[in-house]
């Protein structure tokens, strides 16, 4: 249907057109096709969905981990550490002591274990002390020994020096502490296992031990301005419960089974079920 001869395709050798009519190709016209700019294909950006999934998955897990660590850190810092104690928190405070209120008290090492607990060497400020720790089920033993220490007239060079009593922890973690002077040579039993004493040392140990036991048994109506000191029976007197100072002066310790004899009052048997056969030979001398 084209009346004019128009070639659109370009060829270096021949031009071709197609028309209809008489002499339609008499006038030949070349009209090359106009082409637009070359379209450059750009690949689509990488799919970010995987990155989003990873980020959205890790963020809550990281936040939860940080929250757990923060909660644990707060718990540990709010709870008093086991090795430190405020020496002023006693449920029934003992008489005033120059050491009360000083802190921290740092537990160092276990020195002995017994039927009612264990004894630690500890450091209170610049001084070493002994900490006897009772489990909560042995509260009666702790209370009895604390009461004996708090008895008037119990300050004597041959009796263990009492510093403070403590109740530590809550519920199932409760522990009961007695804080006393520390003697590095330990008990008479332990010392004799590794050392040989001469005659003078033997006499000194025996004499100071007898002084302490005699003073413990003595009834003193007015003792050093503190009031009446009743007679006290140790009931577990043995070499294991005798400590030694650096000069081998004997010091009586472990008053968990001791009883007081006060006028008009029967002596309380606070440990009626305790097996005393271990200390029978030492106990007979006090009957």
C-alpha positions in Angstrom: 0.0 0.0 0.0 3.0 2.3 0.1 3.1 4.7 -2.9 6.7 5.9 -2.2 9.9 4.0 -2.3 11.5 4.5 1.0 14.4 2.4 2.3 14.8 2.2 6.1 17.5 -0.4 6.5 21.0 0.6 5.9 23.3 -1.8 4.0 26.7 -0.8 2.6 26.0 -2.6 -0.7 22.3 -2.2 -1.5 19.2 -0.3 -0.4 15.9 -2.0 -0.6 12.4 -0.5 -0.7 9.0 -1.8 -1.5 6.2 0.3 -3.1 3.0 -0.1 -5.2 2.1 1.9 -8.2 3.4 3.0 -11.7 6.9 4.2 -11.5 6.7 4.3 -7.7 10.4 3.5 -7.4 11.3 6.4 -9.7 12.0 8.5 -6.7 14.0 6.6 -4.2 14.2 7.9 -0.6 16.5 6.6 2.2 15.3 7.2 5.7 17.4 5.3 8.3 15.6 4.3 11.5 16.4 6.6 14.4 17.7 4.6 17.3 17.6 5.9 20.9 20.5 5.8 23.4 21.8 2.4 24.4 20.0 1.1 27.5 22.5 -0.2 30.0 21.1 -3.1 32.1 21.8 -2.8 35.8 21.3 -5.8 38.0 19.0 -5.4 40.9 20.5 -4.7 44.3 21.3 -7.8 46.4 18.4 -9.2 48.4 18.7 -7.7 51.9 16.2 -10.1 53.4 18.9 -12.5 54.7 20.7 -9.7 56.5 17.5 -8.5 58.1 16.8 -12.0 59.3 20.2 -12.3 60.9 20.0 -8.9 62.5 16.5 -9.4 63.8 17.4 -12.8 65.2 20.6 -11.8 66.9 19.3 -8.5 68.5 16.8 -10.1 70.9 19.3 -12.9 71.8 22.0 -10.3 72.5 19.6 -8.1 74.5 18.5 -11.1 76.6 22.1 -12.2 77.3 23.0 -8.6 78.4 19.9 -8.5 80.7 20.9 -11.9 82.3 24.5 -10.8 82.9 23.3 -7.5 84.3 20.9 -9.3 86.7 23.6 -11.7 87.8 26.0 -8.8 88.4 23.5 -6.9 90.5 22.7 -10.1 92.5 26.3 -10.7 93.3 26.9 -7.1 94.3 23.8 -6.8 96.4 24.5 -10.0 98.3 27.4 -9.7 100.8 30.4 -11.9 99.7 31.0 -14.9 101.8 34.5 -13.9 102.8 33.4 -10.5 104.2 31.3 -9.8 107.2 30.0 -6.8 109.0 30.9 -7.6 112.6 28.1 -5.5 113.9 25.1 -7.6 112.7 24.4 -9.9 115.6 20.7 -11.0 116.3 21.4 -10.7 120.0 24.5 -8.4 120.3 27.2 -9.4 122.7 28.7 -6.8 125.2 30.6 -4.0 123.6 34.0 -5.0 122.1 36.7 -2.7 120.7 36.7 -4.8 117.5 32.9 -4.6 116.9 32.1 -2.6 113.8 35.5 -3.0 112.1 35.5 -4.6 108.7 36.0 -6.3 106.4 36.6 -9.7 107.8 38.3 -12.0 105.3 38.2 -15.8 105.6 41.6 -17.2 104.7 41.8 -21.0 105.4 40.2 -23.8 107.4 42.3 -24.7 110.4 40.1 -27.4 112.1 36.9 -29.3 111.8 34.7 -30.6 114.6 31.3 -32.2 115.3 29.6 -28.8 115.5 31.4 -26.9 112.7 34.8 -25.8 111.3 37.3 -23.1 112.4 38.7 -20.6 109.9 41.7 -18.4 110.1 40.6 -14.9 109.1 41.9 -11.4 108.9 40.1 -8.5 110.6 41.8 -5.3 109.5 45.4 -5.9 110.4 44.9 -8.7 112.9 44.4 -12.4 112.5 41.3 -13.8 114.2 39.6 -17.2 114.4 36.0 -17.7 113.0 34.1 -20.8 114.2 31.3 -21.5 111.8 28.2 -23.5 112.8 25.6 -24.8 110.4 22.1 -23.6 111.3 21.0 -27.0 112.6 23.6 -26.6 115.4 22.2 -23.3 116.5 21.8 -24.5 120.1 25.6 -25.2 120.3 26.4 -21.8 118.9 23.9 -20.1 121.3 25.3 -22.0 124.3 28.9 -21.2 123.6 28.0 -17.6 122.9 26.2 -17.4 126.3 29.2 -18.8 128.1 31.5 -16.2 126.4 29.1 -13.4 127.4 29.1 -14.6 131.1 30.6 -12.0 133.5 34.2 -12.6 134.3 35.1 -14.6 131.2 38.0 -12.3 130.3 41.1 -14.2 131.5 44.5 -14.7 130.1 44.0 -18.5 130.1 40.6 -18.4 128.5 40.0 -17.9 124.8 39.3 -14.2 124.1 35.8 -13.6 122.6 35.4 -10.9 120.0 31.9 -11.2 118.5 29.0 -13.4 117.4 27.4 -13.3 114.0 24.4 -14.7 112.1 25.2 -14.8 108.4 23.0 -15.5 105.4 19.2 -16.3 105.2 17.1 -19.4 105.0 19.0 -22.5 103.9 22.3 -20.5 103.6 22.2 -19.3 107.2 25.5 -19.8 109.1 26.3 -18.9 112.7 29.8 -17.5 113.5 31.8 -17.1 116.6 34.8 -14.7 116.2 37.6 -15.2 118.7 41.4 -14.5 119.1 43.6 -16.6 116.8 46.5 -18.6 118.1 48.9 -19.7 115.4 50.4 -22.7 117.2 46.9 -24.3 117.3 45.8 -26.9 119.8 47.9 -28.7 122.3 47.2 -31.9 120.5 48.4 -30.6 117.1 51.5 -29.0 118.7 52.6 -32.2 120.5 52.3 -34.2 117.2 55.1 -32.1 115.6 57.1 -30.8 118.5 59.0 -32.1 121.6 58.7 -30.0 124.7 61.3 -29.8 127.5 60.6 -29.9 131.2 60.2 -26.2 131.6 57.9 -25.9 128.7 55.9 -28.9 130.0 55.5 -27.3 133.4 54.5 -23.9 131.9 51.8 -25.5 129.7 50.5 -27.6 132.6 50.5 -24.6 135.1 48.7 -22.2 132.7 46.2 -24.8 131.7 45.5 -25.5 135.4 45.1 -21.8 136.1 42.5 -21.5 133.3 40.5 -24.5 134.5 40.7 -23.4 138.1 39.4 -19.9 137.2 36.6 -21.4 135.1 35.4 -23.5 138.0 35.6 -20.7 140.5 32.5 -18.8 141.7 33.4 -15.1 142.1 30.6 -12.9 143.6 32.1 -9.7 142.2 34.5 -10.1 139.3 36.4 -7.1 138.1 33.4 -4.9 138.3 31.4 -7.0 135.8 29.2 -8.7 138.4 28.8 -12.3 139.6 30.8 -14.9 137.8 29.3 -18.3 138.3 31.2 -21.6 138.5 31.4 -23.1 135.0 32.1 -26.8 134.1 33.8 -27.2 130.7 32.5 -30.8 130.2 34.8 -31.3 127.1 38.2 -30.6 128.6 40.9 -32.3 126.5 44.2 -31.4 124.7 42.3 -30.7 121.5 40.4 -27.9 123.2 43.5 -26.3 124.7 45.2 -23.7 122.5 48.7 -22.4 122.8 50.0 -18.9 122.6 53.4 -18.2 121.1 55.1 -18.5 124.5 53.2 -21.9 125.1 50.8 -20.3 127.5 47.7 -22.5 127.5 44.3 -21.1 126.6 41.0 -23.0 127.2 38.6 -23.1 124.2 35.5 -24.7 122.9 32.8 -24.0 125.5 29.9 -25.6 123.5 29.2 -28.2 126.2 30.0 -26.0 129.2 27.3 -25.3 131.8 27.0 -22.6 134.5 26.2 -23.3 138.2 24.2 -20.3 139.4 22.8 -20.1 142.9 19.2 -21.3 143.1 19.2 -22.6 139.5 19.8 -26.1 138.3 22.6 -26.4 135.7 21.0 -26.6 132.3 21.9 -29.7 130.2 21.7 -28.1 126.8 23.3 -31.1 125.0 21.7 -34.1 126.7 21.9 -36.1 123.5 25.5 -35.4 122.7 27.8 -38.4 122.8 30.5 -37.6 125.4 32.3 -40.9 125.3 35.1 -39.3 123.2 35.9 -37.0 126.1 35.0 -39.3 129.0 38.5 -39.5 130.5 38.8 -35.7 130.5 35.3 -35.2 131.9 35.7 -37.4 134.9 38.2 -35.0 136.5 35.5 -32.3 136.6 32.7 -34.3 138.2 
